[in-house]
Amino acid sequence: MDEPQVGIVFWILSFVLLVSAFMVVSLRNIFHCALFLILCLFSVAGIFILLGAEFLAAAQVLIYIGAVAVLMIFAIMLTSNLASKKITQTNENGVVSFFICLIFGFTTLLLIGNTHVWRYSVEGPGTDNTLNLGRYLMTEFMLPFEVVSVLLLAAMIGAIVLARKERS
Amino acid sequence: MFHYLALAVILFSIGLFGVLTRRNVIGILMSLELMFNAANINFVAFNKYIITDGLTGQIFAIFIIVVAAAEAVVGLAIVLLIYRNWQGIDMDHVNIMKW
């Protein structure tokens, strides 16, 4: 964050991100939570652009917002006839888990703040992001690339088998 | 660098809070997506500031996105099954696997 413009954009994006993330976990209506999740994922894509990962930002918008969030909304509409009812959405250990998360976040922030490696870290040179990503995926990371396609196929078949109506 | 890591930590904590407190299965899945995103921000930030040669962090983030998509698909299929068998998606009722 060398230039002041980048800093301003970062603060705006992180403010939107954290507020919408808090809305995702705290709102009562699960449908509104899904809409705030979309806003949250958009701001994560903005953070990726700030970090110089343009392809990743595009993939975030396409996969997360275009597929995962829409899938969530479909599942909400399919399952919950109780989506709009004002029932309680949280269980009874809210206070305990709030303190657990507070302690976790605080100690981790302390740890990060006291580590000096990234105090003096400098930005790497900006590269031709998408071109290099494609090159790495086709040469060095060829095997994980193929394995992950098998994983996607397995997830697809598994979802079809699970959600199919049993006829007996 | 510190700002990005702090942002990721806070986002992860919020997601953890959601996972622990939500009663709805879909709410738990959405909080899980928040935690995945926090991990992704960390990977890309480390790739930009610490390991600057190569794009290993970004490639790992791509794989995380793919695995998260697969997890969401299977998770939502399981949610549909739970809804069909229990007529509701509260986690409190799905406790037959206690032991």
mmCIF file of N, CA and C in Angstrom, chain B residues 16-89:
data_model
loop_
_atom_site.group_PDB
_atom_site.id
_atom_site.type_symbol
_atom_site.label_atom_id
_atom_site.label_comp_id
_atom_site.label_asym_id
_atom_site.label_seq_id
_atom_site.Cartn_x
_atom_site.Cartn_y
_atom_site.Cartn_z
ATOM 1 N N LEU B 16 -15.946 -18.088 11.722
ATOM 2 C CA LEU B 16 -15.941 -19.077 12.807
ATOM 3 C C LEU B 16 -17.137 -18.875 13.728
ATOM 4 N N PHE B 17 -17.410 -17.597 14.020
ATOM 5 C CA PHE B 17 -18.565 -17.277 14.845
ATOM 6 C C PHE B 17 -19.850 -17.769 14.183
ATOM 7 N N GLY B 18 -19.945 -17.569 12.859
ATOM 8 C CA GLY B 18 -21.138 -18.027 12.161
ATOM 9 C C GLY B 18 -21.281 -19.535 12.208
ATOM 10 N N VAL B 19 -20.159 -20.249 12.020
ATOM 11 C CA VAL B 19 -20.222 -21.711 12.049
ATOM 12 C C VAL B 19 -20.656 -22.199 13.418
ATOM 13 N N LEU B 20 -20.155 -21.535 14.464
ATOM 14 C CA LEU B 20 -20.475 -22.009 15.814
ATOM 15 C C LEU B 20 -21.896 -21.683 16.224
ATOM 16 N N THR B 21 -22.451 -20.582 15.734
ATOM 17 C CA THR B 21 -23.737 -20.159 16.283
ATOM 18 C C THR B 21 -24.925 -20.454 15.385
ATOM 19 N N ARG B 22 -24.716 -20.706 14.110
ATOM 20 C CA ARG B 22 -25.864 -20.875 13.237
ATOM 21 C C ARG B 22 -26.624 -22.147 13.545
ATOM 22 N N ARG B 23 -27.916 -22.062 13.389
ATOM 23 C CA ARG B 23 -28.739 -23.242 13.580
ATOM 24 C C ARG B 23 -29.092 -23.855 12.229
ATOM 25 N N ASN B 24 -29.048 -23.032 11.227
ATOM 26 C CA ASN B 24 -29.456 -23.442 9.888
ATOM 27 C C ASN B 24 -28.244 -24.015 9.145
ATOM 28 N N VAL B 25 -28.434 -25.119 8.438
ATOM 29 C CA VAL B 25 -27.297 -25.739 7.754
ATOM 30 C C VAL B 25 -26.769 -24.844 6.645
ATOM 31 N N ILE B 26 -27.652 -24.171 5.942
ATOM 32 C CA ILE B 26 -27.203 -23.296 4.859
ATOM 33 C C ILE B 26 -26.426 -22.113 5.433
ATOM 34 N N GLY B 27 -26.829 -21.635 6.614
ATOM 35 C CA GLY B 27 -26.067 -20.577 7.263
ATOM 36 C C GLY B 27 -24.661 -21.022 7.600
ATOM 37 N N ILE B 28 -24.542 -22.283 8.044
ATOM 38 C CA ILE B 28 -23.214 -22.819 8.348
ATOM 39 C C ILE B 28 -22.371 -22.885 7.086
ATOM 40 N N LEU B 29 -22.983 -23.309 5.982
ATOM 41 C CA LEU B 29 -22.222 -23.386 4.728
ATOM 42 C C LEU B 29 -21.771 -22.005 4.271
ATOM 43 N N MET B 30 -22.632 -21.004 4.447
ATOM 44 C CA MET B 30 -22.236 -19.654 4.029
ATOM 45 C C MET B 30 -21.086 -19.134 4.892
ATOM 46 N N SER B 31 -21.112 -19.433 6.186
ATOM 47 C CA SER B 31 -20.003 -19.003 7.042
ATOM 48 C C SER B 31 -18.709 -19.724 6.653
ATOM 49 N N LEU B 32 -18.850 -20.982 6.218
ATOM 50 C CA LEU B 32 -17.671 -21.708 5.728
ATOM 51 C C LEU B 32 -17.066 -21.021 4.517
ATOM 52 N N GLU B 33 -17.918 -20.504 3.631
ATOM 53 C CA GLU B 33 -17.400 -19.785 2.466
ATOM 54 C C GLU B 33 -16.611 -18.558 2.903
ATOM 55 N N LEU B 34 -17.082 -17.880 3.965
ATOM 56 C CA LEU B 34 -16.329 -16.727 4.478
ATOM 57 C C LEU B 34 -14.931 -17.148 4.918
ATOM 58 N N MET B 35 -14.846 -18.311 5.591
ATOM 59 C CA MET B 35 -13.536 -18.747 6.075
ATOM 60 C C MET B 35 -12.615 -19.116 4.915
ATOM 61 N N PHE B 36 -13.176 -19.745 3.874
ATOM 62 C CA PHE B 36 -12.372 -20.036 2.682
ATOM 63 C C PHE B 36 -11.816 -18.762 2.072
ATOM 64 N N ASN B 37 -12.658 -17.718 2.045
ATOM 65 C CA ASN B 37 -12.213 -16.465 1.439
ATOM 66 C C ASN B 37 -11.102 -15.825 2.247
ATOM 67 N N ALA B 38 -11.176 -15.957 3.579
ATOM 68 C CA ALA B 38 -10.093 -15.414 4.399
ATOM 69 C C ALA B 38 -8.780 -16.123 4.067
ATOM 70 N N ALA B 39 -8.829 -17.444 3.909
ATOM 71 C CA ALA B 39 -7.626 -18.188 3.552
ATOM 72 C C ALA B 39 -7.100 -17.749 2.190
ATOM 73 N N ASN B 40 -8.024 -17.498 1.249
ATOM 74 C CA ASN B 40 -7.603 -17.070 -0.084
ATOM 75 C C ASN B 40 -6.897 -15.726 -0.044
ATOM 76 N N ILE B 41 -7.435 -14.792 0.754
ATOM 77 C CA ILE B 41 -6.793 -13.478 0.864
ATOM 78 C C ILE B 41 -5.373 -13.642 1.397
ATOM 79 N N ASN B 42 -5.217 -14.537 2.391
ATOM 80 C CA ASN B 42 -3.883 -14.761 2.925
ATOM 81 C C ASN B 42 -2.929 -15.295 1.869
ATOM 82 N N PHE B 43 -3.384 -16.277 1.098
ATOM 83 C CA PHE B 43 -2.507 -16.862 0.080
ATOM 84 C C PHE B 43 -2.054 -15.824 -0.933
ATOM 85 N N VAL B 44 -3.015 -15.020 -1.400
ATOM 86 C CA VAL B 44 -2.649 -14.047 -2.431
ATOM 87 C C VAL B 44 -1.749 -12.961 -1.845
ATOM 88 N N ALA B 45 -2.001 -12.557 -0.595
ATOM 89 C CA ALA B 45 -1.154 -11.531 0.016
ATOM 90 C C ALA B 45 0.273 -12.039 0.204
ATOM 91 N N PHE B 46 0.395 -13.301 0.640
ATOM 92 C CA PHE B 46 1.750 -13.852 0.788
ATOM 93 C C PHE B 46 2.437 -13.958 -0.558
ATOM 94 N N ASN B 47 1.651 -14.293 -1.588
ATOM 95 C CA ASN B 47 2.258 -14.389 -2.915
ATOM 96 C C ASN B 47 2.743 -13.029 -3.395
ATOM 97 N N LYS B 48 2.041 -11.977 -3.021
ATOM 98 C CA LYS B 48 2.458 -10.669 -3.508
ATOM 99 C C LYS B 48 3.639 -10.113 -2.719
ATOM 100 N N TYR B 49 3.678 -10.391 -1.409
ATOM 101 C CA TYR B 49 4.663 -9.686 -0.596
ATOM 102 C C TYR B 49 5.858 -10.530 -0.177
ATOM 103 N N ILE B 50 5.675 -11.835 0.013
ATOM 104 C CA ILE B 50 6.777 -12.619 0.551
ATOM 105 C C ILE B 50 7.430 -13.480 -0.528
ATOM 106 N N ILE B 51 6.660 -14.377 -1.127
ATOM 107 C CA ILE B 51 7.205 -15.249 -2.166
ATOM 108 C C ILE B 51 6.874 -14.604 -3.485
ATOM 109 N N THR B 52 7.700 -13.727 -3.948
ATOM 110 C CA THR B 52 7.303 -12.933 -5.099
ATOM 111 C C THR B 52 7.666 -13.576 -6.435
ATOM 112 N N ASP B 53 8.534 -14.570 -6.422
ATOM 113 C CA ASP B 53 8.833 -15.218 -7.703
ATOM 114 C C ASP B 53 7.899 -16.410 -7.876
ATOM 115 N N GLY B 54 7.282 -16.460 -9.022
ATOM 116 C CA GLY B 54 6.308 -17.524 -9.242
ATOM 117 C C GLY B 54 4.951 -17.105 -8.736
ATOM 118 N N LEU B 55 3.952 -17.899 -9.079
ATOM 119 C CA LEU B 55 2.583 -17.548 -8.708
ATOM 120 C C LEU B 55 1.956 -18.660 -7.886
ATOM 121 N N THR B 56 2.746 -19.281 -7.027
ATOM 122 C CA THR B 56 2.269 -20.466 -6.319
ATOM 123 C C THR B 56 1.055 -20.166 -5.441
ATOM 124 N N GLY B 57 1.069 -19.031 -4.763
ATOM 125 C CA GLY B 57 -0.048 -18.694 -3.895
ATOM 126 C C GLY B 57 -1.343 -18.517 -4.657
ATOM 127 N N GLN B 58 -1.262 -17.861 -5.805
ATOM 128 C CA GLN B 58 -2.491 -17.657 -6.582
ATOM 129 C C GLN B 58 -3.007 -18.964 -7.139
ATOM 130 N N ILE B 59 -2.089 -19.850 -7.549
ATOM 131 C CA ILE B 59 -2.546 -21.138 -8.070
ATOM 132 C C ILE B 59 -3.199 -21.948 -6.959
ATOM 133 N N PHE B 60 -2.617 -21.865 -5.763
ATOM 134 C CA PHE B 60 -3.234 -22.564 -4.630
ATOM 135 C C PHE B 60 -4.611 -21.983 -4.332
ATOM 136 N N ALA B 61 -4.751 -20.654 -4.469
ATOM 137 C CA ALA B 61 -6.058 -20.036 -4.234
ATOM 138 C C ALA B 61 -7.075 -20.511 -5.260
ATOM 139 N N ILE B 62 -6.632 -20.707 -6.508
ATOM 140 C CA ILE B 62 -7.548 -21.240 -7.525
ATOM 141 C C ILE B 62 -8.030 -22.624 -7.128
ATOM 142 N N PHE B 63 -7.114 -23.456 -6.641
ATOM 143 C CA PHE B 63 -7.523 -24.801 -6.238
ATOM 144 C C PHE B 63 -8.476 -24.742 -5.047
ATOM 145 N N ILE B 64 -8.230 -23.781 -4.138
ATOM 146 C CA ILE B 64 -9.155 -23.638 -3.015
ATOM 147 C C ILE B 64 -10.541 -23.270 -3.503
ATOM 148 N N ILE B 65 -10.618 -22.382 -4.497
ATOM 149 C CA ILE B 65 -11.928 -21.990 -5.032
ATOM 150 C C ILE B 65 -12.638 -23.200 -5.628
ATOM 151 N N VAL B 66 -11.867 -24.032 -6.369
ATOM 152 C CA VAL B 66 -12.477 -25.214 -6.995
ATOM 153 C C VAL B 66 -12.998 -26.180 -5.934
ATOM 154 N N VAL B 67 -12.172 -26.423 -4.917
ATOM 155 C CA VAL B 67 -12.584 -27.361 -3.875
ATOM 156 C C VAL B 67 -13.780 -26.802 -3.103
ATOM 157 N N ALA B 68 -13.812 -25.463 -2.903
ATOM 158 C CA ALA B 68 -14.954 -24.874 -2.209
ATOM 159 C C ALA B 68 -16.223 -25.030 -3.029
ATOM 160 N N ALA B 69 -16.100 -24.914 -4.355
ATOM 161 C CA ALA B 69 -17.282 -25.104 -5.196
ATOM 162 C C ALA B 69 -17.783 -26.540 -5.093
ATOM 163 N N ALA B 70 -16.853 -27.511 -5.129
ATOM 164 C CA ALA B 70 -17.255 -28.916 -5.004
ATOM 165 C C ALA B 70 -17.909 -29.177 -3.651
ATOM 166 N N GLU B 71 -17.308 -28.570 -2.604
ATOM 167 C CA GLU B 71 -17.858 -28.745 -1.258
ATOM 168 C C GLU B 71 -19.261 -28.155 -1.164
ATOM 169 N N ALA B 72 -19.478 -27.004 -1.793
ATOM 170 C CA ALA B 72 -20.800 -26.393 -1.739
ATOM 171 C C ALA B 72 -21.824 -27.273 -2.440
ATOM 172 N N VAL B 73 -21.431 -27.863 -3.577
ATOM 173 C CA VAL B 73 -22.366 -28.717 -4.315
ATOM 174 C C VAL B 73 -22.774 -29.922 -3.481
ATOM 175 N N VAL B 74 -21.778 -30.624 -2.931
ATOM 176 C CA VAL B 74 -22.099 -31.821 -2.147
ATOM 177 C C VAL B 74 -22.845 -31.441 -0.868
ATOM 178 N N GLY B 75 -22.421 -30.338 -0.233
ATOM 179 C CA GLY B 75 -23.079 -29.898 0.989
ATOM 180 C C GLY B 75 -24.535 -29.555 0.767
ATOM 181 N N LEU B 76 -24.828 -28.877 -0.338
ATOM 182 C CA LEU B 76 -26.220 -28.511 -0.565
ATOM 183 C C LEU B 76 -27.054 -29.718 -0.953
ATOM 184 N N ALA B 77 -26.435 -30.711 -1.610
ATOM 185 C CA ALA B 77 -27.181 -31.952 -1.869
ATOM 186 C C ALA B 77 -27.529 -32.640 -0.560
ATOM 187 N N ILE B 78 -26.581 -32.630 0.381
ATOM 188 C CA ILE B 78 -26.857 -33.221 1.699
ATOM 189 C C ILE B 78 -27.945 -32.426 2.416
ATOM 190 N N VAL B 79 -27.925 -31.093 2.252
ATOM 191 C CA VAL B 79 -28.970 -30.266 2.855
ATOM 192 C C VAL B 79 -30.342 -30.656 2.316
ATOM 193 N N LEU B 80 -30.416 -30.885 1.001
ATOM 194 C CA LEU B 80 -31.694 -31.306 0.421
ATOM 195 C C LEU B 80 -32.149 -32.639 1.008
ATOM 196 N N LEU B 81 -31.187 -33.554 1.186
ATOM 197 C CA LEU B 81 -31.535 -34.857 1.770
ATOM 198 C C LEU B 81 -32.041 -34.699 3.199
ATOM 199 N N ILE B 82 -31.345 -33.867 3.979
ATOM 200 C CA ILE B 82 -31.777 -33.633 5.362
ATOM 201 C C ILE B 82 -33.175 -33.052 5.386
ATOM 202 N N TYR B 83 -33.410 -32.106 4.488
ATOM 203 C CA TYR B 83 -34.740 -31.481 4.442
ATOM 204 C C TYR B 83 -35.802 -32.515 4.089
ATOM 205 N N ARG B 84 -35.454 -33.452 3.176
ATOM 206 C CA ARG B 84 -36.442 -34.434 2.760
ATOM 207 C C ARG B 84 -36.730 -35.422 3.892
ATOM 208 N N ASN B 85 -35.715 -35.741 4.702
ATOM 209 C CA ASN B 85 -35.916 -36.751 5.729
ATOM 210 C C ASN B 85 -36.414 -36.187 7.041
ATOM 211 N N TRP B 86 -36.065 -34.941 7.349
ATOM 212 C CA TRP B 86 -36.430 -34.382 8.651
ATOM 213 C C TRP B 86 -37.461 -33.269 8.553
ATOM 214 N N GLN B 87 -37.823 -32.861 7.349
ATOM 215 C CA GLN B 87 -38.767 -31.749 7.131
ATOM 216 C C GLN B 87 -38.290 -30.471 7.817
ATOM 217 N N GLY B 88 -37.013 -30.198 7.723
ATOM 218 C CA GLY B 88 -36.482 -28.978 8.317
ATOM 219 C C GLY B 88 -34.978 -29.065 8.249
ATOM 220 N N ILE B 89 -34.288 -27.931 8.324
ATOM 221 C CA ILE B 89 -32.838 -27.997 8.212
ATOM 222 C C ILE B 89 -32.171 -27.453 9.460
#
